[in-house]
XYZ file of C-alpha atoms in Angstrom:
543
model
C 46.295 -18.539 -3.087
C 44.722 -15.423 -3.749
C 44.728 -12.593 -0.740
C 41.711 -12.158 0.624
C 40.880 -8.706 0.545
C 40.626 -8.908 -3.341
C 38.471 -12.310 -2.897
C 35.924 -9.975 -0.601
C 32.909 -8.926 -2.750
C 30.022 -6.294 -1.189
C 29.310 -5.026 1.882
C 29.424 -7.481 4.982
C 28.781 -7.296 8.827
C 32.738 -6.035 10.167
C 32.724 -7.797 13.488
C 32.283 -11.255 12.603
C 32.478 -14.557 10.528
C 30.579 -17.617 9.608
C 32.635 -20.818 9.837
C 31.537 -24.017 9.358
C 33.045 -27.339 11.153
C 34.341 -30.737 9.542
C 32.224 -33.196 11.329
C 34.591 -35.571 11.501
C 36.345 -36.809 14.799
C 35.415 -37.201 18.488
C 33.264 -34.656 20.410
C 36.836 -33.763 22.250
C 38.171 -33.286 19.051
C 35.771 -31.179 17.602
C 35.546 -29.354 21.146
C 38.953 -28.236 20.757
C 39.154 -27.749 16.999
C 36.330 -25.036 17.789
C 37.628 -23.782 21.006
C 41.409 -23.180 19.015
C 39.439 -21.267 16.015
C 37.403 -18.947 18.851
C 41.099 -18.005 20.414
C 42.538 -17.341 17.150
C 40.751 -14.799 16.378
C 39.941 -13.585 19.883
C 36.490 -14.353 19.843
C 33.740 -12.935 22.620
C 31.372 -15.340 21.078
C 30.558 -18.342 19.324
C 26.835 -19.003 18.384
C 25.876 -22.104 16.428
C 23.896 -20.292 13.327
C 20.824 -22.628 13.133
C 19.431 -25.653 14.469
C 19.546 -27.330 11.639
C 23.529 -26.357 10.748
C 24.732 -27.024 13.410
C 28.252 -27.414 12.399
C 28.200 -23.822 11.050
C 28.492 -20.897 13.823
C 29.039 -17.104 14.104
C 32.086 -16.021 15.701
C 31.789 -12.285 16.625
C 35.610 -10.795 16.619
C 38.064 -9.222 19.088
C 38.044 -5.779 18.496
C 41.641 -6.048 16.941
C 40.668 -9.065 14.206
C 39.076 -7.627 11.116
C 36.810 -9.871 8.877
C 40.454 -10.248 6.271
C 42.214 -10.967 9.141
C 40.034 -13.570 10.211
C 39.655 -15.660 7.478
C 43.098 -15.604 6.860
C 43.582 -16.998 10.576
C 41.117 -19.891 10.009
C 40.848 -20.893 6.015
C 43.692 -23.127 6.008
C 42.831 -24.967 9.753
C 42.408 -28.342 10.358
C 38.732 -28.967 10.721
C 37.763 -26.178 8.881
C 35.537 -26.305 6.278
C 34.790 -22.524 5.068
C 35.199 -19.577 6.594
C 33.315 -16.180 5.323
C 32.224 -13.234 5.794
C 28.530 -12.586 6.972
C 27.704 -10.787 4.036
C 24.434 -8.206 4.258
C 21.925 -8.238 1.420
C 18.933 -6.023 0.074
C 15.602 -6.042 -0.911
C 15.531 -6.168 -4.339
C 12.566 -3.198 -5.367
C 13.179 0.010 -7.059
C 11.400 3.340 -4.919
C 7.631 3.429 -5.534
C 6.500 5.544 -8.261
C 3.192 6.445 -6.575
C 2.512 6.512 -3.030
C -0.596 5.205 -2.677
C -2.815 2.971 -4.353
C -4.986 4.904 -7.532
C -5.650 3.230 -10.121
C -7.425 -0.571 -10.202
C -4.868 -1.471 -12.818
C -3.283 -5.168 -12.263
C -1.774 -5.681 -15.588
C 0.241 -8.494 -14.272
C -2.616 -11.184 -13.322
C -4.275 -10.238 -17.196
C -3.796 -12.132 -20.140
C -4.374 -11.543 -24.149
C -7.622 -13.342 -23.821
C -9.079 -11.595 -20.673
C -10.795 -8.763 -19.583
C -9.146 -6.172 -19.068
C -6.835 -7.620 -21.327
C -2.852 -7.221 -21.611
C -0.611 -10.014 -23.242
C 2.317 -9.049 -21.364
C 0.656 -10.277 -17.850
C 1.149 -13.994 -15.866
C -2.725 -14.879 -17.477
C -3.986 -15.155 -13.898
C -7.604 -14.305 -14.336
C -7.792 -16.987 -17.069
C -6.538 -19.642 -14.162
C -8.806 -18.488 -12.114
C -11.698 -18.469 -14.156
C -10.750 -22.309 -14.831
C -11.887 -22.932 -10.513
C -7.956 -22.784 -9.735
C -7.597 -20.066 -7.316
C -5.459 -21.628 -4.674
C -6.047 -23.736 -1.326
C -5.362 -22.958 2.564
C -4.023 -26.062 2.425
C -0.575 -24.763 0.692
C 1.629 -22.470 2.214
C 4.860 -20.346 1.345
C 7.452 -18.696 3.281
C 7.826 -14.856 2.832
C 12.027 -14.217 3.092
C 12.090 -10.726 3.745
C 11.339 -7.798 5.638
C 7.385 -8.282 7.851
C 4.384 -8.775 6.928
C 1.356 -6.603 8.111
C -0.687 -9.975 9.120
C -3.399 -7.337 9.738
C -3.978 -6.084 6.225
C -7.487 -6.471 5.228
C -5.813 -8.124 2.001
C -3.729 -10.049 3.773
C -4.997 -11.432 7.429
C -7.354 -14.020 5.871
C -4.522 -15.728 4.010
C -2.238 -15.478 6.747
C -0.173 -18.371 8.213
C -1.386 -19.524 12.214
C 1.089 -22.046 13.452
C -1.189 -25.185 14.839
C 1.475 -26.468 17.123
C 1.407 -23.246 19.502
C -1.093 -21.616 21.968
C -1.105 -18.028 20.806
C 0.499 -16.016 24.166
C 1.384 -18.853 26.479
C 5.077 -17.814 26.154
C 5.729 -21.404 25.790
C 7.186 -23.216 22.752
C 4.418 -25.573 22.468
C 5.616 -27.416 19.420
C 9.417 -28.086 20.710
C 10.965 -26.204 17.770
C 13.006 -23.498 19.575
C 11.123 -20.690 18.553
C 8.364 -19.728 21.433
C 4.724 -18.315 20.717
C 5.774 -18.539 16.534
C 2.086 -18.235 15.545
C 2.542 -16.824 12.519
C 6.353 -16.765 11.787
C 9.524 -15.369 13.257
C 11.541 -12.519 13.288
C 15.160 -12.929 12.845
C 16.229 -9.194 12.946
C 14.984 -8.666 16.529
C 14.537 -12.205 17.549
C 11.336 -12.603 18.869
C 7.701 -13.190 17.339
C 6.514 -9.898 16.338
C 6.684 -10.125 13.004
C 5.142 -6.713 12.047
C 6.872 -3.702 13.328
C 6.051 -0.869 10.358
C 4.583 2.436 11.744
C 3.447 5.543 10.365
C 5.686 7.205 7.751
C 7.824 4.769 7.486
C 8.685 1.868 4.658
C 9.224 -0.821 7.706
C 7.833 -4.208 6.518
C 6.577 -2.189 3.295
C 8.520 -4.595 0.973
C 7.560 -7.866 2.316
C 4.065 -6.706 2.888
C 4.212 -6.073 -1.015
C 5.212 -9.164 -2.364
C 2.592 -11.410 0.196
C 0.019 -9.182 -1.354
C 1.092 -10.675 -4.663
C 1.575 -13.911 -3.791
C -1.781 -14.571 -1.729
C -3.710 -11.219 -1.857
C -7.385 -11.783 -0.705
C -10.093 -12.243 -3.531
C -13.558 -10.611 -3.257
C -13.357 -8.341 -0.106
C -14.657 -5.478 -1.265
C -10.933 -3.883 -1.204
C -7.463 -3.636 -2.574
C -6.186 -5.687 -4.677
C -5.669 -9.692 -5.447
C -2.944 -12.393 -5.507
C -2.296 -14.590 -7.670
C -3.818 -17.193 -4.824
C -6.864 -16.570 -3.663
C -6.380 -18.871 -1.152
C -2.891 -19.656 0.546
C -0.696 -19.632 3.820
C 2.097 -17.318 4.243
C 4.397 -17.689 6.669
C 6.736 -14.601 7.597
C 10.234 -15.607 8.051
C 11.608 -12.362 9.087
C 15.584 -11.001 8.612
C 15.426 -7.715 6.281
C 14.947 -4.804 8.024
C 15.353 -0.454 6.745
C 19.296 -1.041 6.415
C 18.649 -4.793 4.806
C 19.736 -8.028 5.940
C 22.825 -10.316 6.730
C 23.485 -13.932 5.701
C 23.309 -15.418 9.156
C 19.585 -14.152 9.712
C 18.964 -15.333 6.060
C 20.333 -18.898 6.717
C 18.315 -19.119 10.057
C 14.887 -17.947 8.016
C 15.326 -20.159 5.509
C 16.189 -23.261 8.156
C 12.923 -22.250 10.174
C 10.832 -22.691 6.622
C 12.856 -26.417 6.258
C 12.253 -27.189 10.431
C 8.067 -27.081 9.682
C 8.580 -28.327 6.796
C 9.956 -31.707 7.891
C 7.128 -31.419 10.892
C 4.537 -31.488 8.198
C 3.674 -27.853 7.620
C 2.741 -27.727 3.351
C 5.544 -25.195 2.684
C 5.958 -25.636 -1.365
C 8.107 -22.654 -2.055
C 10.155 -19.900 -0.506
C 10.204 -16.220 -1.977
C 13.512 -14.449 -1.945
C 13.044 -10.705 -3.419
C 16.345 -9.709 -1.890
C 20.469 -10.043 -3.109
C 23.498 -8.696 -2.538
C 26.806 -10.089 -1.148
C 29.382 -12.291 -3.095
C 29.569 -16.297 -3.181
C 28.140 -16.878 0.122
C 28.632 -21.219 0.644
C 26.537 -21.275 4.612
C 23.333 -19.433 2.183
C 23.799 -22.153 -0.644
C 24.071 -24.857 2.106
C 20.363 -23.628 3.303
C 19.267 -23.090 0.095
C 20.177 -26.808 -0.519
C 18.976 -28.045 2.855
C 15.722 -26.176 2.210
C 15.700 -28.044 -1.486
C 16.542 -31.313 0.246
C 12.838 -31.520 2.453
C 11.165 -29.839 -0.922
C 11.149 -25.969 -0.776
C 11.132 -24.317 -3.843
C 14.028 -21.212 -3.560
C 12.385 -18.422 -5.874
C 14.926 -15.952 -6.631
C 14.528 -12.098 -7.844
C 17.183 -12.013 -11.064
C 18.225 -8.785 -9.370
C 18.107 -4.933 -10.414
C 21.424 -4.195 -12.090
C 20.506 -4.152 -15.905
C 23.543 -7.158 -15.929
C 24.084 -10.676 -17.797
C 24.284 -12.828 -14.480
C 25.917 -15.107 -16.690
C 29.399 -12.879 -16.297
C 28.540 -10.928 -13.325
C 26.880 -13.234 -10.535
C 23.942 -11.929 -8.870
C 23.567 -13.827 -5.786
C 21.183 -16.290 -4.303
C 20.086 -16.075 -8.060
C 23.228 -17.554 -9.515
C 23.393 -20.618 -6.814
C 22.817 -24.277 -8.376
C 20.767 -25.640 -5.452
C 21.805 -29.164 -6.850
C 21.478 -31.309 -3.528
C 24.459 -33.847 -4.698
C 25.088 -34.609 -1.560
C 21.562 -36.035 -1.300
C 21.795 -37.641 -4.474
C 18.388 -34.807 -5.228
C 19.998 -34.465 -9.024
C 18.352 -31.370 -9.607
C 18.336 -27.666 -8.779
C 15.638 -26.334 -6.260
C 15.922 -22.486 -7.766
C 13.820 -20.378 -10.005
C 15.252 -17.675 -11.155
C 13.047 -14.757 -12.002
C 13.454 -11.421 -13.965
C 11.285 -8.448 -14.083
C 9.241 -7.296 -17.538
C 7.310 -4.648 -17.870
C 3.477 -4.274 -19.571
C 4.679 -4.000 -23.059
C 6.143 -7.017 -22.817
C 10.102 -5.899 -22.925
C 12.360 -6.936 -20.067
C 12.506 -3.833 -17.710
C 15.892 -1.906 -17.998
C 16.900 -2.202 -14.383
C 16.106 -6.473 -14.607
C 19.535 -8.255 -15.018
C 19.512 -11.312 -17.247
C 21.353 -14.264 -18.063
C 20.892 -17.268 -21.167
C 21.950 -20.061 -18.538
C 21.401 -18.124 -14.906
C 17.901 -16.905 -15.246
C 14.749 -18.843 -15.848
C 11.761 -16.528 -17.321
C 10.456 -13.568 -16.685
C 7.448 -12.086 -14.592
C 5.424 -9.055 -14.250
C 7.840 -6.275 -12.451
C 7.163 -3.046 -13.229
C 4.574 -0.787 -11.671
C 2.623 -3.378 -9.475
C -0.112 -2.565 -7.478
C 0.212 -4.354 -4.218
C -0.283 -3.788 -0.083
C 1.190 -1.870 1.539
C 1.358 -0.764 5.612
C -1.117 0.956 7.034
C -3.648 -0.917 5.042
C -2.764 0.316 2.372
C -1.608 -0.053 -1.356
C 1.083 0.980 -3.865
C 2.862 0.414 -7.115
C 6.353 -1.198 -6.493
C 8.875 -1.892 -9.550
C 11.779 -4.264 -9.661
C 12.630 -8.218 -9.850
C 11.446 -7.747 -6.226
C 8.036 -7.674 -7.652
C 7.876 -10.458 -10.374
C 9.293 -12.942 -8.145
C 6.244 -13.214 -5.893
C 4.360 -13.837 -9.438
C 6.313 -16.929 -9.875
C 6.306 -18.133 -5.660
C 2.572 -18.007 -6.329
C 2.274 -19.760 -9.486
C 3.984 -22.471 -7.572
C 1.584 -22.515 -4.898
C -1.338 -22.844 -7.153
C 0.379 -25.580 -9.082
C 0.144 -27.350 -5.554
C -3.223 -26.385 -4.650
C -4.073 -28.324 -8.240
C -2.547 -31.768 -7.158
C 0.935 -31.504 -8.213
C 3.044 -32.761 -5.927
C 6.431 -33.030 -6.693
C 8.579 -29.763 -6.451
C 10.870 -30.791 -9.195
C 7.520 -31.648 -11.690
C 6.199 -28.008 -9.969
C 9.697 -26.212 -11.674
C 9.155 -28.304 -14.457
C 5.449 -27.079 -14.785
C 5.997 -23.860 -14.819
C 9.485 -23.647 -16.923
C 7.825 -25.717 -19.687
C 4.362 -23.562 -20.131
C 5.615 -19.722 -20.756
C 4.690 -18.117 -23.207
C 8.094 -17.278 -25.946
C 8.768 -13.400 -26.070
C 11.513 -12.069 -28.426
C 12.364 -9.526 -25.201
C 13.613 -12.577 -23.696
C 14.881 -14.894 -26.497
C 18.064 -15.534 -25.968
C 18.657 -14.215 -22.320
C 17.135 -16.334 -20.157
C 16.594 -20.161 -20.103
C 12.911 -20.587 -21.392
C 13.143 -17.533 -23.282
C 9.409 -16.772 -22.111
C 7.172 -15.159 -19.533
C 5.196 -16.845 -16.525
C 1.776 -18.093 -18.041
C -0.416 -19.329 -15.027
C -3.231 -20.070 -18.027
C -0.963 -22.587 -19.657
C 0.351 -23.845 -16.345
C -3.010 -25.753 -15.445
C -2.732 -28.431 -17.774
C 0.511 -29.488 -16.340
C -0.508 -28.886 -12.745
C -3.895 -30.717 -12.726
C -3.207 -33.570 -15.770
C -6.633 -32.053 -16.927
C -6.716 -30.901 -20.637
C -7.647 -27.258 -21.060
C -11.105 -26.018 -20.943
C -12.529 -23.009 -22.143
C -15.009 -21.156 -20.190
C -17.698 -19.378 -21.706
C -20.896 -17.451 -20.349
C -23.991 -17.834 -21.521
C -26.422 -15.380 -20.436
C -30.765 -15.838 -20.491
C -30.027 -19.360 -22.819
C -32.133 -22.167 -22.322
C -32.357 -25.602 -24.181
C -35.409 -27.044 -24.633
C -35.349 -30.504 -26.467
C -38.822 -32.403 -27.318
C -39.076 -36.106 -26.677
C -37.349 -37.590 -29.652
C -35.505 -34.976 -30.607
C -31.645 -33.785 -30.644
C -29.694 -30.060 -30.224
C -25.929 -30.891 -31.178
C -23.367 -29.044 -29.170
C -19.950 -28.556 -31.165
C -17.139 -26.212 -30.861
C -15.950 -23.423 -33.642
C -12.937 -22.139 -33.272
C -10.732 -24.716 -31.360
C -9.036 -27.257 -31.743
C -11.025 -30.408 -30.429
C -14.544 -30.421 -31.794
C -15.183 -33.770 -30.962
C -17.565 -35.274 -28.321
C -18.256 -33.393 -25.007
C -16.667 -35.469 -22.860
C -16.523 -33.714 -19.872
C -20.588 -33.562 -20.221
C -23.061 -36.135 -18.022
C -26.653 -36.551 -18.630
C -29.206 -35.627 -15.943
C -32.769 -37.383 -15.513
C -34.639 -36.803 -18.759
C -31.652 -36.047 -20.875
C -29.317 -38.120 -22.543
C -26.003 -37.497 -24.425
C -26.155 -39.428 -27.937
C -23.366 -40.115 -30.760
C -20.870 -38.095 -27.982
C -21.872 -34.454 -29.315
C -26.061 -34.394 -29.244
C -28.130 -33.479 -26.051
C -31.768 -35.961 -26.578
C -34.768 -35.603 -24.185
C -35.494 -39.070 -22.841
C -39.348 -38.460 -21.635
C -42.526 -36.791 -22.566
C -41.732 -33.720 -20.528
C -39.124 -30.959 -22.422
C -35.231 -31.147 -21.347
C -34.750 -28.255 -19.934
C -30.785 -27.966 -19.550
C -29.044 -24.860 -18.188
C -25.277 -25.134 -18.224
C -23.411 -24.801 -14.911
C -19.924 -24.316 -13.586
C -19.550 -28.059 -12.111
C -16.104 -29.385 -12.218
C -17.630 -32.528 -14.248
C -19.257 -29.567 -16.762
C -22.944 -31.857 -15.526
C -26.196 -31.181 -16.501
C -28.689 -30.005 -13.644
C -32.035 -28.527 -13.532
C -30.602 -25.190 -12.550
C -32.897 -22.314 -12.392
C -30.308 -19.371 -12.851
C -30.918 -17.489 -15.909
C -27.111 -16.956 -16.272
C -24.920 -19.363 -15.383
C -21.146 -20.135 -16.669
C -20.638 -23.856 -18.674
C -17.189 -25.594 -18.807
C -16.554 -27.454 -21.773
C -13.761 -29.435 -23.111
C -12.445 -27.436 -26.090
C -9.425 -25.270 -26.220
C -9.298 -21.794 -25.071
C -10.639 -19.336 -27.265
C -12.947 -22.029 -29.475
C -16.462 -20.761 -29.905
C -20.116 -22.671 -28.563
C -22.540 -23.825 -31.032
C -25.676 -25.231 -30.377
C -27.236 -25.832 -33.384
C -26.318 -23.161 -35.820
C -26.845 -20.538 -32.810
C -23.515 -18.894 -31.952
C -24.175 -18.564 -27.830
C -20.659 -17.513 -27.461
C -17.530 -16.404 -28.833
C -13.690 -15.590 -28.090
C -14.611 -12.544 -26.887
C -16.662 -13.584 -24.154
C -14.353 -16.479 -23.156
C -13.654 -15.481 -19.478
């Protein structure tokens, strides 16, 4: 057996362990099997880690047992299952290149087809411009440092716990955490889940990423998620110096505790790493995957192949086969940057990383209400926690046909052929068909048009450009007009058809009176709007 001092990897906490219990036997059995592990290593405490693992505790040393020592004491003991450090782990960002927010730039929500334009970003605005811009009805869990639930980008989309009475200092909805109203914090153990101040980076990192993930749309300020509209909950455990596994494992079992109470937690983000083969993390990863939390993990920041250097929770296979699940409940994520190539500090990996994600110099809140441009896998990973989100907020239920969603839509880049599993980039665009089971529709504007159609006669509405120019199916007549051989718009009585196009999810017909108004049709992206002979629109304009 190998010693353990060479099996140790990274930095860990030096006054304790994490062991976890066979749960076989009788409760005297187990009493004592516990009780004989504690005196072995001349415990002065035994916690149990989480609720919801409860067979796994943390067993703070005698001043004269080391971590090595420990775990040699223990490994080998009946009714031992693992014994490990409690290993401490990082946020995974590289220091901000500018300090404040200066520049309007948020390459990483653009697309090829959008404006502003870049074919290097997630293709946000084009998923937005479909209607898909999130729901209040889906919510995430933030893994990290705090949130600044105050931010003027952020406070709308924040998380409120309906099971407690804000300040009652009771725990109103029985689940062992008191006055949680909008999360928990595992560092200091209480429900302040904000602490930054002035000139300091407290909470800076997690306050980052929400902004990605659900970053408030059309307030006049700052900058925008990839939701619109979300919930994010802050599960607390990194602080300045980072985090340790047993804070991590309690986070992540707080996300799983709602989430079997009914809160509509699709996905956790993890932005942090660090540590070596950590089997209590994986067992909450898996216990998270289990009630049907997504696990999105930052690739990490070490320029490696994860495939021969692990890069942990990354590397885990959340496979749930003691739940007969069958399928892994992690998304690994690494970081490119605006030109499209994978960013030198991203690690990689052909069969441990999934795709890759905007990561370098994003724009994103910051405390004291403010903003700044973060690089690292840190930052793409909130990219792809969104895009799960807003697969959700389309209809998509399933977290395994979520993954699948996502995975199966990127776009190919030669940056990342090769080196990660898809071999492509996040594409929120392409994602929508697989989300909603609707085909792809192009949106188009059309500015001061009107249609006027005599009694008797026909305009014919066909597409240039794309690849369906067949009938309009997505159209429906209004009183007076009528939709002939599937393509042709025919007034129906003496008066004129006057048709303006509107945004409707159906793409209907209505009597609007707006002289500019935006018309979804059932063509392709990028195909171009005929009426007639009369170009109205073209790829440029397609929004």
């Amino acid at each position: 057996m190998a010693d353990v001092d060479s099996t140790l990897q990274g930095e860990y906490a030096p006054d304790r362990v994490i062991v976890t219990y066979s749960d076989g036997g009788t409760s005297a059995q187990n009493f004592q099997v516990r009780e004989r592990t504690r005196t072995d290593v001349e415990a002065v405490s035994s916690k149990e880690i989480s609720p919801r693992a409860s067979r796994t505790a943390v067993l703070t040393l005698g001043k004269n047992v080391s971590v090595s020592e420990a775990i040699k004491r223990l490994r080998n003991q009946p009714g031992v299952v693992y014994v490990q450090p409690d290993y401490k782990v990082y946020a995974l960002d590289i220091p901000p290149t500018d300090s404040y927010f200066a520049s309007n730039s948020l390459w990483g929500m653009y697309g090829s087809g959008t404006t502003p334009a870049n074919s290097f970003g997630s293709n946000a605005i084009s998923a937005w411009g479909r209607g898909y811009t999130g729901s209040s009805s889906i919510a995430v869990g933030v893994v990290d440092e705090g949130i600044q639930i105050s931010h003027p980008d952020l406070a709308a989309n924040i998380w409120v716990n309906p099971g407690e009475i804000a300040g009652n200092g009771l725990d109103d909805d029985n689940n062992g955490y008191i006055d949680d109203i909008n999360g928990w914090d595992f560092v200091n153990n209480d429900n302040t889940v904000f602490d930054g101040r002035a000139n300091s980076t407290l909470d800076a990192h997690g306050t980052h990423v929400s902004g990605t993930i659900g970053g408030r749309a059309n307030n006049g300020t700052g900058v925008v998620g990839v939701n619109w509209n979300v919930k994010i909950i802050s599960a607390k455990f990194l602080g300045l110096n980072g985090g340790y596994t047993s804070d991590a494992v309690r986070a992540l079992d707080y996300l799983t505790a709602l989430k079997i109470k009914g809160a509509p937690i699709v996905a956790s983000n993890n932005s942090w790493g660090g540590g070596g083969f950590d089997q209590a993390l994986l067992d909450a990863i898996d216990r998270g995957g289990d009630a049907g939390i997504l696990f999105i993990a930052a690739a990490g920041n070490n320029g490696q192949n994860t495939d021969t250097t692990a890069n942990y929770p990354s590397n885990y296979v959340c496979d749930g086969t003691a739940n007969n699940r069958g399928w892994d409940c992690i998304i690994s994520v690494a970081s490119i940057n605006s030109t499209g190539a994978r960013s030198s500090f991203s690690n990689y990996g052909a069969t441990t990383v999934d795709l890759g994600a905007p990561g370098e110099g994003i724009i994103s809140s910051v405390p004291l209400n403010s903003w700044a441009n973060y690089s690292g896998t840190s930052m793409a990973t909130p990219h792809v926690t969104g895009a799960v989100a807003l697969c959700a907020s389309m209809g998509l239920t399933n977290p395994r046909d979520i993954k699948s969603a996502i995975l199966s839509t990127v776009t190919p880049r030669s940056s990342l052929a090769g080196i990660t599993t898809t071999g492509g980039i996040l594409n929120l665009d392409g994602m929508t068909t697989a989300c909603s089971g609707k085909s792809a529709q192009a949106l188009l504007t059309i500015t001061n048009t009107t249609l006027n159609a005599t009694p008797g006669t026909s305009i014919k509405l066909t597409s240039n450009g794309g690849s369906g120019s067949g009938a309009l199916t997505y159209l429906t007549p209004t009183t007076g007009c009528a939709i002939t051989n599937g393509d042709s718009l025919t007034s129906t009585n003496a008066a004129n058809c006057l048709v303006y196009a509107t945004k409707a999810a159906s793409g209907s017909l209505t009597a609007a009176t707006s002289p500019a108004v935006t018309f979804a049709f059932a063509f392709t992206p990028q195909a171009t709007l005929r009426i007639a002979n009369t170009v109205l629109s073209n790829p440029a304009n397609v929004a």
